CSV table of C-alpha atoms in Angstrom, one decimal:
chain,number,residue,atom,x,y,z
A,1,ASP,CA,113.3,109.3,80.0
A,2,THR,CA,110.1,106.8,80.7
A,3,GLY,CA,107.5,109.5,79.1
A,4,VAL,CA,106.4,111.3,83.1
A,5,SER,CA,107.6,114.2,83.5
A,6,GLN,CA,107.3,115.7,87.4
A,7,ASP,CA,108.4,119.9,88.5
A,8,PRO,CA,109.8,120.5,90.6
A,9,ARG,CA,112.9,118.1,90.8
A,10,HIS,CA,113.9,120.0,93.8
A,11,LYS,CA,112.5,121.4,96.6
A,12,ILE,CA,113.5,123.0,100.0
A,13,THR,CA,110.8,124.4,102.2
A,14,LYS,CA,110.9,125.6,105.7
A,15,ARG,CA,108.8,123.9,108.3
A,16,GLY,CA,105.4,125.2,108.6
A,17,GLN,CA,104.8,126.8,104.7
A,18,ASN,CA,103.3,124.9,101.9
A,19,VAL,CA,103.8,122.9,98.8
A,20,THR,CA,102.7,121.6,95.7
A,21,PHE,CA,103.9,119.2,93.4
A,22,ARG,CA,102.9,118.4,89.7
A,23,CYS,CA,103.4,115.2,87.6
A,24,ASP,CA,102.9,115.0,83.6
A,25,PRO,CA,102.1,111.7,82.7
A,26,ILE,CA,102.1,109.5,79.6
A,27,SER,CA,99.5,110.8,78.1
A,28,GLU,CA,97.3,108.3,76.4
A,29,HIS,CA,97.8,106.2,80.4
A,30,ASN,CA,94.5,107.0,82.4
A,31,ARG,CA,95.8,105.8,86.0
A,32,LEU,CA,98.2,108.1,87.8
A,33,TYR,CA,99.9,106.9,90.9
A,34,TRP,CA,102.0,108.7,93.4
A,35,TYR,CA,104.3,107.3,96.2
A,36,ARG,CA,106.9,108.3,98.8
A,37,GLN,CA,110.2,107.1,99.3
A,38,THR,CA,112.5,107.4,102.1
A,39,LEU,CA,116.4,106.8,101.9
A,40,GLY,CA,116.7,103.3,102.3
A,41,GLN,CA,113.2,101.6,101.4
A,42,GLY,CA,110.8,101.6,99.0
A,43,PRO,CA,108.0,103.4,97.4
A,44,GLU,CA,105.2,103.1,99.7
A,45,PHE,CA,101.8,104.2,97.9
A,46,LEU,CA,99.8,107.3,99.0
A,47,THR,CA,97.1,107.9,96.8
A,48,TYR,CA,95.5,106.4,92.8
A,49,PHE,CA,93.2,108.0,89.9
A,50,GLN,CA,91.4,106.2,87.2
A,51,ASN,CA,91.3,109.1,85.5
A,52,GLU,CA,89.6,112.2,87.5
A,53,ALA,CA,88.4,109.7,90.3
A,54,GLN,CA,90.5,109.4,92.6
A,55,LEU,CA,90.2,105.5,93.9
A,56,GLU,CA,92.1,105.0,97.1
A,57,LYS,CA,92.9,107.8,99.3
A,58,SER,CA,93.3,106.5,102.4
A,59,ARG,CA,96.9,105.8,102.5
A,60,LEU,CA,97.9,109.7,102.3
A,61,LEU,CA,99.3,110.1,105.1
A,62,SER,CA,97.5,112.4,107.2
A,63,ASP,CA,95.2,115.0,106.9
A,64,ARG,CA,97.4,117.6,105.8
A,65,PHE,CA,98.2,115.8,102.3
A,66,SER,CA,95.8,115.6,99.1
A,67,ALA,CA,96.0,115.2,95.9
A,68,GLU,CA,94.0,116.1,92.4
A,69,ARG,CA,93.9,115.2,89.0
A,70,PRO,CA,91.3,117.7,87.4
A,71,LYS,CA,90.7,117.1,84.1
A,72,GLY,CA,92.2,113.6,83.9
A,73,SER,CA,95.8,114.7,82.7
A,74,PHE,CA,98.1,116.5,85.4
A,75,SER,CA,98.2,115.8,88.9
A,76,THR,CA,99.2,117.6,91.5
A,77,LEU,CA,100.4,116.1,95.2
A,78,GLU,CA,99.9,119.3,98.0
A,79,ILE,CA,101.6,118.9,101.6
A,80,GLN,CA,99.8,121.6,104.1
A,81,ARG,CA,102.4,122.6,107.0
A,82,THR,CA,104.9,120.7,106.2
A,83,GLU,CA,106.9,118.6,109.1
A,84,GLN,CA,110.8,118.2,108.5
A,85,GLY,CA,109.3,114.1,108.2
A,86,ASP,CA,108.3,114.5,105.5
A,87,SER,CA,111.6,115.0,103.9
A,88,ALA,CA,111.8,111.9,101.3
A,89,MET,CA,111.2,111.6,96.7
A,90,TYR,CA,108.0,112.0,95.9
A,91,LEU,CA,107.6,109.6,92.9
A,92,CYS,CA,105.0,109.8,90.7
A,93,ALA,CA,103.9,107.0,87.9
A,94,SER,CA,101.4,106.2,85.3
A,95,SER,CA,100.1,103.7,83.4
A,96,LEU,CA,97.4,102.1,81.0
A,97,LYS,CA,94.6,100.1,82.7
A,98,THR,CA,94.9,96.7,81.1
A,99,GLY,CA,92.1,94.8,82.9
A,100,GLN,CA,95.6,93.0,85.2
A,101,SER,CA,95.9,93.8,88.7
A,102,THR,CA,98.9,94.7,88.5
A,103,ASP,CA,99.9,97.1,85.2
A,104,THR,CA,103.5,98.5,84.7
A,105,GLN,CA,104.2,101.4,86.1
A,106,TYR,CA,106.3,104.3,84.2
A,107,PHE,CA,107.5,106.2,86.8
A,108,GLY,CA,108.4,110.0,87.0
A,109,PRO,CA,112.2,110.7,88.1
A,110,GLY,CA,110.8,111.9,91.3
A,111,THR,CA,110.9,115.4,93.6
A,112,ARG,CA,113.0,115.4,96.3
A,113,LEU,CA,111.6,117.7,99.3
A,114,THR,CA,114.0,118.7,101.7
A,115,VAL,CA,111.9,120.4,104.7
A,116,LEU,CA,114.6,122.4,106.9
B,1,LYS,CA,97.9,92.7,103.2
B,2,ASN,CA,101.2,91.2,101.3
B,3,GLU,CA,104.5,91.2,102.7
B,4,VAL,CA,107.5,91.3,100.9
B,5,GLU,CA,110.7,90.8,101.5
B,6,GLN,CA,113.8,91.2,100.0
B,7,SER,CA,117.3,89.4,99.7
B,8,PRO,CA,120.1,90.7,100.3
B,9,GLN,CA,119.7,93.8,101.3
B,10,ASN,CA,122.7,94.8,99.6
B,11,LEU,CA,125.3,92.8,97.1
B,12,THR,CA,129.0,93.7,96.2
B,13,ALA,CA,130.3,91.7,92.5
B,14,GLN,CA,132.8,91.7,90.6
B,15,GLU,CA,132.4,92.5,87.0
B,16,GLY,CA,131.0,89.9,85.3
B,17,GLU,CA,130.0,87.4,87.5
B,18,PHE,CA,126.6,86.0,88.1
B,19,ILE,CA,124.1,88.2,90.2
B,20,THR,CA,120.8,86.5,91.7
B,21,ILE,CA,118.2,88.7,93.4
B,22,ASN,CA,115.1,86.9,95.8
B,23,CYS,CA,112.1,88.6,96.6
B,24,SER,CA,109.5,86.8,98.7
B,25,TYR,CA,105.6,87.1,99.3
B,26,SER,CA,103.1,86.7,101.4
B,27,VAL,CA,99.8,86.6,100.2
B,28,GLY,CA,99.1,85.2,96.3
B,29,ILE,CA,99.0,87.4,93.2
B,30,SER,CA,98.5,87.6,89.9
B,31,ALA,CA,101.7,89.5,89.0
B,32,LEU,CA,105.0,90.9,90.1
B,33,HIS,CA,106.8,93.6,89.3
B,34,TRP,CA,111.2,93.9,88.3
B,35,LEU,CA,112.1,97.3,89.1
B,36,GLN,CA,115.6,99.4,88.9
B,37,GLN,CA,116.1,102.4,90.4
B,38,HIS,CA,119.5,104.4,89.6
B,39,PRO,CA,121.2,106.7,91.7
B,40,GLY,CA,119.1,109.8,92.2
B,41,GLY,CA,115.5,108.0,91.9
B,42,GLY,CA,114.7,107.6,88.0
B,43,ILE,CA,112.7,104.2,88.3
B,44,VAL,CA,112.1,101.7,85.2
B,45,SER,CA,110.2,98.8,84.9
B,46,LEU,CA,112.2,96.0,84.3
B,47,PHE,CA,109.6,92.5,83.8
B,48,MET,CA,106.1,92.3,85.1
B,49,LEU,CA,105.9,88.7,85.2
B,50,SER,CA,102.9,86.0,86.4
B,51,SER,CA,104.5,82.8,85.6
B,52,GLY,CA,107.4,80.9,84.9
B,53,LYS,CA,110.4,83.3,83.8
B,54,LYS,CA,111.2,85.8,81.0
B,55,LYS,CA,114.4,87.3,79.3
B,56,HIS,CA,115.8,90.9,78.3
B,57,GLY,CA,118.9,90.7,77.6
B,58,ARG,CA,121.5,89.8,80.5
B,59,LEU,CA,118.4,89.9,83.1
B,60,ILE,CA,116.1,86.4,83.7
B,61,ALA,CA,113.6,87.3,86.2
B,62,THR,CA,111.6,83.4,87.2
B,63,ILE,CA,109.1,83.2,89.7
B,64,ASN,CA,107.0,80.6,90.8
B,65,ILE,CA,103.7,81.4,92.0
B,66,GLN,CA,103.2,78.3,94.7
B,67,GLU,CA,105.9,79.1,97.0
B,68,LYS,CA,105.6,82.7,96.3
B,69,HIS,CA,109.1,83.8,94.9
B,70,SER,CA,110.6,85.1,92.4
B,71,SER,CA,114.6,85.5,91.8
B,72,LEU,CA,116.1,88.2,89.0
B,73,HIS,CA,119.3,87.1,87.5
B,74,ILE,CA,121.5,89.5,85.9
B,75,THR,CA,124.6,87.1,84.0
B,76,ALA,CA,127.9,87.9,82.5
B,77,SER,CA,126.9,91.7,85.6
B,78,HIS,CA,129.3,95.1,84.1
B,79,PRO,CA,129.0,97.9,86.9
B,80,ARG,CA,126.7,99.8,84.9
B,81,ASP,CA,124.3,97.2,86.5
B,82,SER,CA,125.5,99.1,89.5
B,83,ALA,CA,121.1,100.1,91.0
B,84,VAL,CA,118.9,99.5,93.6
B,85,TYR,CA,116.6,96.7,92.8
B,86,ILE,CA,112.2,96.4,94.0
B,87,CYS,CA,110.2,94.0,93.3
B,88,ALA,CA,107.0,95.0,93.6
B,89,VAL,CA,103.1,92.7,94.3
B,90,PRO,CA,99.9,94.0,94.4
B,91,THR,CA,98.7,94.5,97.8
B,92,ALA,CA,96.2,91.9,97.9
B,93,GLY,CA,94.4,89.5,95.8
B,94,GLY,CA,92.8,92.6,92.8
B,95,SER,CA,94.6,94.9,94.3
B,96,TYR,CA,95.7,98.1,92.2
B,97,ILE,CA,97.3,99.0,95.1
B,98,PRO,CA,101.6,97.6,94.9
B,99,THR,CA,103.7,96.8,98.3
B,100,PHE,CA,107.4,96.9,97.0
B,101,GLY,CA,109.8,95.2,98.9
B,102,ARG,CA,113.0,97.8,100.5
B,103,GLY,CA,115.3,96.6,97.4
B,104,THR,CA,119.1,95.3,96.7
B,105,SER,CA,121.4,97.2,96.3
B,106,LEU,CA,123.6,96.2,94.0
B,107,ILE,CA,127.7,97.3,93.4
B,108,VAL,CA,129.3,95.7,90.3
B,109,HIS,CA,132.8,96.5,90.6
B,110,PRO,CA,135.4,96.9,87.2
């Protein structure tokens, strides 16, 4: 257990439905990342926050994807009008800004999404 | 954008063997991460290194910044080492956005 939690762990939904995932980072961590991982691939960066500010969102896969971190603590990732191609593992990670360009990230267990 | 290549893609070994996994990248970086992912998805950070060598138990990571190459070694491999090993580098110089390799799937048989 890294201290990062994600909820739910599994989500099955029908095409066209909206889904929302939650990530609770390690409490003192100010950076939070969202990734998507499909079978046989490494994680793919989606977006990240420093405190409540979303500093990079151009990698979000489409305008159906959005993320928030309203109080700089937990974060949510929403996918609207889900498609079968959205089926994947969605990973969250948090880190403490140290001034280095690459800081150690602690990953949550992921939310596995299946779109029928 | 940094291109990351890992080799081999799949690796099978007998318990006790010495394992080497390689990672090459295209753009100079300040630090590289090695991660371990077990079946079920959980990812654990193994090493972050910017030069030389680091050792933790039976795991050794080395990096050659000039050659843009890193290796992860496992000595006296054990079935519990079976996992996917992933290297990650900054997408570009000074970037906070990581680019991940596809991973090396390791299976260690007893």
